[in-house]
Amino acid sequence: EVQLVESGGGLVQPGGSLRLSCAASGFTFSSYWMNWVRQAPGKGLEWVANIKQDGSEIYYVDSVKGRFTISRDSAKNSVYLQMHSLRAEDTAVYYCARGYYYGSPGDYWGQGTLVTVSS
Amino acid sequence: QSVLTQPPSASGTPGQRVTISCSGNRSNIGSNDVDWYQQLPGTAPKLLIYTNNQRPSGVPDRFSGSKSGTSASLVISGLQSEDEADYYCASWDDRAYGVFFGGGTKLTVL
């Protein structure tokens, strides 16, 4: 059974940093793109970033470029999202999702982890 | 303003057929595949349709997808009360080098 479990969310002050983790199991992690998608309270879905199987291709939405970094560790079957210079508008539930190709947000999703940016 | 445009709401009565549209342009839907997602209240999104018209295993055949030019559609036939949810389309954009979602359509079963 495919499982994606996010962790690392919480309350952080504006300008602060946070690192999200996503532990994957139930599939061959090294064979899939991985995505982060977020959803602000009461709003729609917004794709944040994705990373190719071997990490050789990475893409970000414009609003997080230069502030967020996606990475993966095949030895740990995990994908990460390092977030710096956080803003109030980054407040959202962050989902980890498995992509079947670069253009897909995900065929399996985790349950999400809430990031709140507030003073 | 989303790159992909969906109607904010749709509705139907049980048993009816409902269509949700998703409009884009040549750099996204016109050049790439479309996925559709269903999000029930308080839950993570679930893949409903991939590669324009393919259903993952376990998704009822009441759900179907299509794409023509720069637009895509999700059709729900034989509407059921449990179909009440938010629905999102998504596609890659060749100019922006990223994945984009539509703004979402809230489906109400009357």
PDB file of C-alpha atoms in Angstrom, chain A residues 33 35 37-39 43-48 50 59-62 65 95 100-112, chain B residues 32-35 37 39 42-47 49-52 57 86 88 90-92 94 96-103:
ATOM      1  CA  TRP A  33       8.757  12.266  -9.327  1.00  0.00           C
ATOM      2  CA  ASN A  35       5.706  16.938  -5.457  1.00  0.00           C
ATOM      3  CA  VAL A  37       1.308  20.981  -3.102  1.00  0.00           C
ATOM      4  CA  ARG A  38      -0.231  23.438  -0.657  1.00  0.00           C
ATOM      5  CA  GLN A  39      -3.690  24.685   0.217  1.00  0.00           C
ATOM      6  CA  LYS A  43      -8.601  28.254  -0.759  1.00  0.00           C
ATOM      7  CA  GLY A  44      -7.758  26.047  -3.713  1.00  0.00           C
ATOM      8  CA  LEU A  45      -4.771  23.847  -4.435  1.00  0.00           C
ATOM      9  CA  GLU A  46      -1.423  25.351  -5.408  1.00  0.00           C
ATOM     10  CA  TRP A  47       1.474  23.276  -6.696  1.00  0.00           C
ATOM     11  CA  VAL A  48       4.724  24.323  -4.974  1.00  0.00           C
ATOM     12  CA  ASN A  50       8.617  18.895  -7.753  1.00  0.00           C
ATOM     13  CA  TYR A  59      10.824  23.026 -10.631  1.00  0.00           C
ATOM     14  CA  TYR A  60       9.192  25.630  -8.397  1.00  0.00           C
ATOM     15  CA  VAL A  61       6.212  27.928  -8.538  1.00  0.00           C
ATOM     16  CA  ASP A  62       7.417  31.524  -8.951  1.00  0.00           C
ATOM     17  CA  LYS A  65      11.690  30.539  -5.927  1.00  0.00           C
ATOM     18  CA  TYR A  95       0.775  17.927   0.921  1.00  0.00           C
ATOM     19  CA  TYR A 100       3.795   9.670 -12.306  1.00  0.00           C
ATOM     20  CA  TYR A 101       5.543  12.185 -14.574  1.00  0.00           C
ATOM     21  CA  TYR A 102       6.821  15.772 -14.317  1.00  0.00           C
ATOM     22  CA  GLY A 103       3.480  17.293 -15.232  1.00  0.00           C
ATOM     23  CA  SER A 104       1.345  15.439 -12.702  1.00  0.00           C
ATOM     24  CA  PRO A 105       0.780  16.882  -9.220  1.00  0.00           C
ATOM     25  CA  GLY A 106       0.267  13.399  -7.863  1.00  0.00           C
ATOM     26  CA  ASP A 107      -1.484  10.068  -8.043  1.00  0.00           C
ATOM     27  CA  TYR A 108      -1.086   9.419  -4.309  1.00  0.00           C
ATOM     28  CA  TRP A 109      -1.163  12.104  -1.620  1.00  0.00           C
ATOM     29  CA  GLY A 110      -0.275  12.305   2.038  1.00  0.00           C
ATOM     30  CA  GLN A 111      -2.627  13.645   4.692  1.00  0.00           C
ATOM     31  CA  GLY A 112      -0.861  17.003   4.829  1.00  0.00           C
TER      32      GLY A 112
ATOM     33  CA  ASN B  32       0.013  18.645 -22.070  1.00  0.00           C
ATOM     34  CA  ASP B  33      -2.196  16.119 -20.343  1.00  0.00           C
ATOM     35  CA  VAL B  34      -4.848  16.999 -17.788  1.00  0.00           C
ATOM     36  CA  ASP B  35      -5.512  15.372 -14.426  1.00  0.00           C
ATOM     37  CA  TYR B  37      -8.852  15.605  -8.566  1.00  0.00           C
ATOM     38  CA  GLN B  39     -11.377  16.684  -2.631  1.00  0.00           C
ATOM     39  CA  GLY B  42     -11.458  17.842   5.327  1.00  0.00           C
ATOM     40  CA  THR B  43      -9.519  15.294   3.298  1.00  0.00           C
ATOM     41  CA  ALA B  44      -6.551  15.205   0.939  1.00  0.00           C
ATOM     42  CA  PRO B  45      -7.202  15.397  -2.802  1.00  0.00           C
ATOM     43  CA  LYS B  46      -7.710  12.130  -4.653  1.00  0.00           C
ATOM     44  CA  LEU B  47      -6.774  11.476  -8.275  1.00  0.00           C
ATOM     45  CA  ILE B  49      -8.794  11.096 -13.908  1.00  0.00           C
ATOM     46  CA  TYR B  50      -5.256  11.066 -15.298  1.00  0.00           C
ATOM     47  CA  THR B  51      -3.853  11.642 -18.768  1.00  0.00           C
ATOM     48  CA  ASN B  52      -7.076  13.355 -19.864  1.00  0.00           C
ATOM     49  CA  SER B  57      -8.432   1.564 -10.398  1.00  0.00           C
ATOM     50  CA  ASP B  86     -14.475  20.177  -4.697  1.00  0.00           C
ATOM     51  CA  TYR B  88      -9.771  20.486  -9.561  1.00  0.00           C
ATOM     52  CA  ALA B  90      -4.345  20.333 -13.329  1.00  0.00           C
ATOM     53  CA  SER B  91      -1.847  20.531 -16.154  1.00  0.00           C
ATOM     54  CA  TRP B  92       1.782  21.366 -16.841  1.00  0.00           C
ATOM     55  CA  ASP B  94       5.410  24.795 -20.968  1.00  0.00           C
ATOM     56  CA  ALA B  96       5.920  28.769 -16.837  1.00  0.00           C
ATOM     57  CA  TYR B  97       7.709  25.435 -16.301  1.00  0.00           C
ATOM     58  CA  GLY B  98       5.331  24.378 -13.601  1.00  0.00           C
ATOM     59  CA  VAL B  99       2.137  22.546 -12.730  1.00  0.00           C
ATOM     60  CA  PHE B 100      -1.007  24.593 -12.452  1.00  0.00           C
ATOM     61  CA  PHE B 101      -4.382  23.835 -10.924  1.00  0.00           C
ATOM     62  CA  GLY B 102      -7.711  25.297 -11.855  1.00  0.00           C
ATOM     63  CA  GLY B 103      -9.396  27.367  -9.178  1.00  0.00           C
TER      64      GLY B 103
END
